[in-house]
CSV table of C-alpha atoms in Angstrom, one decimal:
chain,number,residue,atom,x,y,z
A,167,MET,CA,-0.3,0.1,0.0
A,168,ASP,CA,1.3,3.1,-0.8
A,169,HIS,CA,0.8,5.3,2.0
A,170,GLN,CA,2.9,8.4,1.1
A,171,ARG,CA,0.4,9.2,-2.0
A,172,ARG,CA,-2.5,8.6,0.6
A,173,ASP,CA,-1.4,11.3,2.4
A,174,THR,CA,-0.3,14.0,0.0
A,175,LEU,CA,-3.7,13.3,-1.7
A,176,LYS,CA,-5.6,13.8,1.1
A,177,ALA,CA,-3.6,17.0,1.8
A,178,GLY,CA,-4.3,18.2,-1.5
A,179,GLY,CA,-8.3,18.2,-0.4
A,180,GLY,CA,-10.2,19.9,-2.8
A,181,LEU,CA,-7.4,21.8,-4.5
A,182,GLY,CA,-6.5,18.7,-6.9
A,183,VAL,CA,-3.0,17.8,-7.6
A,184,PHE,CA,-2.2,20.4,-9.8
A,185,GLY,CA,-3.3,23.2,-7.4
A,186,LEU,CA,-1.1,21.2,-4.6
A,187,LEU,CA,1.4,21.2,-7.1
A,188,VAL,CA,1.4,25.3,-7.1
A,189,ALA,CA,0.6,25.4,-3.6
A,190,ALA,CA,3.9,23.6,-3.0
A,191,GLY,CA,5.9,26.1,-4.9
A,192,VAL,CA,6.6,23.4,-7.6
A,193,ILE,CA,4.9,24.9,-10.5
A,194,LYS,CA,4.7,28.5,-10.8
A,195,PRO,CA,1.0,30.1,-11.2
A,196,GLU,CA,2.7,31.7,-14.4
A,197,LEU,CA,3.5,28.4,-15.8
A,198,ALA,CA,-0.2,27.1,-15.2
A,199,GLN,CA,-1.6,29.6,-17.1
A,200,ALA,CA,0.7,29.0,-19.8
A,201,ALA,CA,-1.5,26.1,-21.2
A,202,TRP,CA,-2.8,26.5,-24.3
A,203,ASN,CA,-4.9,29.7,-24.7
A,204,ALA,CA,-8.3,28.4,-25.2
A,205,GLN,CA,-10.0,31.8,-25.5
A,206,ALA,CA,-7.7,33.2,-28.3
A,207,PHE,CA,-7.8,29.3,-30.4
A,208,GLU,CA,-12.2,29.6,-30.0
A,209,ALA,CA,-12.2,33.1,-31.0
A,210,ARG,CA,-14.9,33.5,-33.8
A,211,SER,CA,-14.1,37.2,-35.1
A,212,LEU,CA,-10.6,38.8,-35.3
A,213,GLU,CA,-11.5,41.4,-32.2
A,214,ALA,CA,-12.5,38.4,-30.3
A,215,ALA,CA,-9.0,37.2,-30.7
A,216,PHE,CA,-7.4,40.2,-30.6
A,217,GLY,CA,-8.5,40.8,-27.3
A,218,ALA,CA,-8.1,37.5,-25.8
A,219,LEU,CA,-4.3,38.1,-26.9
A,220,GLY,CA,-4.4,41.4,-24.7
A,221,ALA,CA,-3.9,42.7,-28.3
A,222,GLY,CA,-6.8,45.4,-27.9
A,223,LYS,CA,-6.5,47.4,-31.1
A,224,PRO,CA,-3.4,46.5,-32.8
A,225,ALA,CA,-1.4,49.1,-34.8
A,226,ALA,CA,-1.4,48.7,-38.6
A,227,SER,CA,2.6,48.5,-39.7
A,228,ASP,CA,4.6,48.3,-42.5
A,229,GLY,CA,7.7,46.5,-40.6
A,230,VAL,CA,5.2,43.2,-40.5
A,231,LEU,CA,5.7,41.3,-43.6
A,232,ILE,CA,3.2,38.5,-44.7
A,233,THR,CA,4.5,35.8,-47.5
A,234,SER,CA,2.1,33.9,-49.2
A,235,PRO,CA,0.8,33.3,-52.3
A,236,ASP,CA,-1.7,35.5,-53.9
A,237,ILE,CA,-3.8,32.5,-55.3
A,238,ALA,CA,-3.6,29.4,-53.4
A,239,GLU,CA,-5.0,26.5,-55.4
A,240,ASN,CA,-5.2,23.8,-52.5
A,241,GLY,CA,-6.6,25.6,-49.6
A,242,ALA,CA,-5.7,22.9,-47.5
A,243,VAL,CA,-2.2,23.7,-47.9
A,244,VAL,CA,-1.6,27.5,-48.2
A,245,PRO,CA,2.4,28.6,-47.2
A,246,VAL,CA,2.4,31.1,-44.8
A,247,GLY,CA,5.4,33.4,-43.9
A,248,VAL,CA,5.5,36.0,-41.8
A,249,VAL,CA,8.9,38.5,-41.0
A,250,SER,CA,8.7,41.4,-38.3
A,251,ASN,CA,11.2,44.1,-38.9
A,252,ILE,CA,10.1,45.9,-35.9
A,253,PRO,CA,12.9,45.8,-33.7
A,254,GLY,CA,12.2,43.6,-30.2
A,255,THR,CA,9.6,41.9,-31.3
A,256,GLU,CA,8.8,39.1,-29.2
A,257,TYR,CA,5.0,36.9,-30.4
A,258,ILE,CA,3.6,36.6,-33.8
A,259,ALA,CA,0.3,35.3,-34.3
A,260,ILE,CA,-1.2,33.9,-37.3
A,261,MET,CA,-5.0,34.5,-38.3
A,262,VAL,CA,-7.2,33.5,-41.4
A,263,GLU,CA,-10.2,35.9,-40.7
A,264,LYS,CA,-12.1,33.9,-43.0
A,265,ASN,CA,-11.8,30.6,-41.0
A,266,PRO,CA,-14.5,28.9,-38.7
A,267,TYR,CA,-11.7,29.8,-35.8
A,268,MET,CA,-9.5,32.4,-36.8
A,269,LEU,CA,-6.3,32.2,-34.7
A,270,ALA,CA,-4.1,29.8,-36.5
A,271,ALA,CA,-0.7,29.3,-34.5
A,272,SER,CA,1.1,31.8,-32.1
A,273,PHE,CA,4.7,31.9,-31.4
A,274,ILE,CA,7.0,33.4,-28.6
A,275,ILE,CA,9.6,34.3,-29.7
A,276,PRO,CA,12.8,34.5,-27.6
A,277,GLU,CA,15.7,36.8,-27.7
A,278,GLY,CA,18.0,35.0,-30.2
A,279,THR,CA,15.3,33.9,-32.3
A,280,VAL,CA,15.2,35.7,-35.8
A,281,ALA,CA,11.1,37.0,-36.1
A,282,GLU,CA,11.1,35.5,-39.4
A,283,LEU,CA,8.9,32.2,-39.7
A,284,GLN,CA,7.1,29.8,-42.2
A,285,THR,CA,4.5,27.8,-41.9
A,286,ARG,CA,1.5,26.0,-43.9
A,287,VAL,CA,-2.3,26.7,-42.5
A,288,LYS,CA,-5.9,25.8,-44.1
A,289,MET,CA,-7.9,28.2,-45.3
A,290,SER,CA,-11.9,27.3,-46.0
A,291,GLN,CA,-12.4,30.4,-48.3
A,292,THR,CA,-11.0,33.1,-50.4
A,293,SER,CA,-9.8,35.5,-46.7
A,294,ASP,CA,-7.2,38.0,-45.4
A,295,VAL,CA,-4.5,36.8,-43.3
A,296,HIS,CA,-3.3,38.6,-40.4
A,297,ALA,CA,0.0,38.9,-39.0
A,298,LEU,CA,0.1,39.8,-35.1
A,299,VAL,CA,3.2,40.9,-33.7
A,300,LYS,CA,4.4,42.3,-30.2
A,301,ALA,CA,7.6,44.3,-29.7
A,302,ASN,CA,8.4,45.9,-26.6
A,303,GLY,CA,4.8,45.5,-25.5
A,304,LYS,CA,2.4,46.9,-28.1
A,305,PHE,CA,1.0,45.2,-31.0
A,306,TYR,CA,1.4,44.9,-34.3
A,307,THR,CA,-0.5,44.0,-37.3
A,308,SER,CA,-0.4,43.6,-40.7
A,309,ARG,CA,-2.8,41.7,-43.6
A,310,LYS,CA,-2.6,40.8,-46.9
A,311,GLU,CA,-5.4,38.6,-48.9
A,312,VAL,CA,-4.8,35.0,-50.8
A,313,LYS,CA,-7.6,33.7,-52.9
A,314,VAL,CA,-8.4,30.1,-52.2
A,315,THR,CA,-9.6,28.3,-55.5
A,316,LEU,CA,-10.4,25.0,-53.5
A,317,GLY,CA,-11.1,25.3,-49.4
A,318,GLY,CA,-9.5,23.4,-47.6
A,319,CYS,CA,-11.6,23.0,-44.0
A,320,GLY,CA,-14.9,21.2,-45.4
A,321,GLY,CA,-15.7,17.8,-46.0
B,214,MET,CA,2.7,6.9,-30.4
B,215,ALA,CA,2.9,9.1,-33.7
B,216,ASN,CA,5.3,8.9,-36.4
B,217,PRO,CA,8.7,10.9,-35.9
B,218,ILE,CA,9.0,14.3,-36.2
B,219,ARG,CA,11.3,15.2,-39.4
B,220,ILE,CA,13.7,18.1,-38.7
B,221,ARG,CA,17.1,20.1,-40.5
B,222,ALA,CA,19.3,22.3,-38.7
B,223,ALA,CA,22.3,24.1,-40.3
B,224,ALA,CA,24.0,26.1,-39.2
B,225,ARG,CA,25.7,28.8,-41.5
B,226,ASP,CA,27.4,32.7,-40.9
B,227,GLY,CA,26.9,32.7,-37.3
B,228,VAL,CA,22.9,31.6,-37.6
B,229,THR,CA,21.0,27.9,-37.5
B,230,GLU,CA,18.1,27.3,-39.9
B,231,VAL,CA,15.7,25.1,-38.5
B,232,ARG,CA,13.1,23.2,-40.4
B,233,VAL,CA,10.3,20.8,-39.2
B,234,LEU,CA,8.2,18.1,-40.8
B,235,MET,CA,5.4,16.8,-38.1
B,236,SER,CA,3.0,13.8,-38.7
B,237,HIS,CA,-0.5,15.0,-37.6
B,238,VAL,CA,-3.7,14.5,-38.9
B,239,MET,CA,-4.4,17.8,-37.6
B,240,GLU,CA,-8.0,17.3,-37.7
B,241,THR,CA,-10.4,20.5,-36.9
B,242,GLY,CA,-13.7,18.9,-35.8
B,243,GLN,CA,-15.4,20.8,-37.8
B,244,ARG,CA,-15.9,17.5,-41.0
B,245,LYS,CA,-18.3,15.0,-41.2
B,246,ASP,CA,-17.3,11.4,-42.1
B,247,ALA,CA,-19.8,9.5,-44.8
B,248,SER,CA,-22.1,8.8,-42.2
B,249,GLY,CA,-23.0,12.4,-41.2
B,250,ALA,CA,-21.0,11.9,-37.7
B,251,VAL,CA,-19.0,14.7,-36.9
B,252,ILE,CA,-14.8,14.0,-37.0
B,253,PRO,CA,-13.5,14.9,-33.4
B,254,ALA,CA,-10.8,17.7,-33.2
B,255,HIS,CA,-7.5,16.0,-33.2
B,256,PHE,CA,-4.3,19.0,-33.3
B,257,ILE,CA,-1.5,19.5,-32.1
B,258,THR,CA,-1.9,22.5,-29.7
B,259,GLU,CA,1.8,22.8,-28.5
B,260,LEU,CA,5.0,23.1,-30.0
B,261,THR,CA,8.3,23.4,-28.5
B,262,VAL,CA,12.0,23.8,-30.0
B,263,ARG,CA,15.1,23.6,-27.9
B,264,HIS,CA,19.1,24.5,-28.3
B,265,ASN,CA,20.8,22.4,-26.1
B,266,ASP,CA,18.0,22.3,-23.7
B,267,ARG,CA,17.5,26.0,-24.2
B,268,VAL,CA,13.7,26.8,-25.5
B,269,VAL,CA,14.7,28.9,-28.8
B,270,LEU,CA,10.7,28.7,-30.0
B,271,SER,CA,7.8,28.0,-28.2
B,272,ALA,CA,4.2,28.0,-30.6
B,273,GLU,CA,0.7,27.3,-29.7
B,274,PHE,CA,-1.4,25.7,-32.5
B,275,GLY,CA,-4.9,25.7,-33.6
B,276,PRO,CA,-7.1,23.2,-35.8
B,277,SER,CA,-6.9,25.9,-38.8
B,278,VAL,CA,-2.4,24.2,-39.1
B,279,SER,CA,-2.2,22.2,-42.1
B,280,ALA,CA,-2.1,18.8,-41.2
B,281,ASN,CA,1.3,17.2,-41.2
B,282,PRO,CA,2.4,20.9,-39.9
B,283,TYR,CA,5.7,22.6,-41.2
B,284,LEU,CA,7.7,25.1,-39.7
B,285,ALA,CA,10.7,26.6,-40.5
B,286,PHE,CA,12.6,29.4,-38.4
B,287,LYS,CA,16.1,30.7,-37.4
B,288,PHE,CA,17.7,31.2,-34.5
B,289,ASN,CA,21.1,33.2,-34.0
B,290,GLY,CA,24.1,30.6,-32.5
B,291,GLY,CA,24.6,27.2,-32.7
B,292,ALA,CA,27.1,25.2,-33.6
B,293,LYS,CA,27.7,21.8,-35.8
B,294,GLY,CA,27.2,18.9,-33.7
B,295,ASP,CA,24.7,21.0,-31.3
B,296,ARG,CA,21.3,19.5,-30.5
B,297,VAL,CA,18.4,20.6,-31.6
B,298,GLU,CA,15.2,18.9,-30.2
B,299,VAL,CA,11.1,19.9,-31.1
B,300,SER,CA,8.6,18.0,-28.7
B,301,TRP,CA,4.8,18.5,-29.5
B,302,ILE,CA,1.4,17.8,-27.5
B,303,ASP,CA,-1.8,17.8,-28.7
B,304,ASN,CA,-5.5,18.2,-27.5
B,305,LYS,CA,-5.6,13.9,-27.1
B,306,GLY,CA,-2.4,14.4,-25.0
B,307,ASP,CA,-0.2,12.1,-27.3
B,308,THR,CA,3.0,13.9,-27.3
B,309,ARG,CA,6.0,12.9,-29.7
B,310,SER,CA,9.8,14.5,-29.0
B,311,ASP,CA,12.3,13.9,-31.3
B,312,GLU,CA,15.8,15.6,-31.6
B,313,VAL,CA,19.3,15.8,-34.0
B,314,GLN,CA,22.6,17.2,-34.8
B,315,ILE,CA,22.8,20.6,-36.3
B,316,ALA,CA,24.8,19.8,-39.1
């Protein structure tokens, strides 16, 4: 019989194991909250997604460049690249405005990592693709329209 | 257990370029199968890239990322033989972690 485990669970009480770990200082609260940002990823509008990311109303900026084809033949695989020329860029997010859930991916850029990345996203239809950048605590954004011949989200 | 992550890491002029190809269905939860039942969402939610145990990129994905996600980025530093490790976790709790040496 594992008595130690029982005692640990008892001590945890209603807190749950995770709460217990936080209380015991094993996991810092910041870390506990660092989990997947469901609120942002489930946002149905651009404003809601910006809000959930704490971006408010980001300023449009020429320093944020989106590289993607003007016309994507296959909406299931659309190459999207983002380059931020804004010094101190610490965060980049990619959004597809007309997808059911518009936030596609977000990236935390630690110091020493270049603020330039490429990935591939799905697009249900022709839409603006938005890039959101956080640099020195401020948010910037830019957009680019991508025309989709064949949507990539439906059945 | 998911299929291995394919990773390429090459150092050049003091910058390491990393290219990652993950093997994952990235099911959105929007699609229906032939009988009309919704296919449950199944996608990578978090991704971490480490260079010798130092995090050089952390990402959160939604279902809008394409199946078999591709990612390319660069970080300063990195020398031939250094370790680059990529790990992900999906919304069902599956995980996968692989590493390569910088070429």
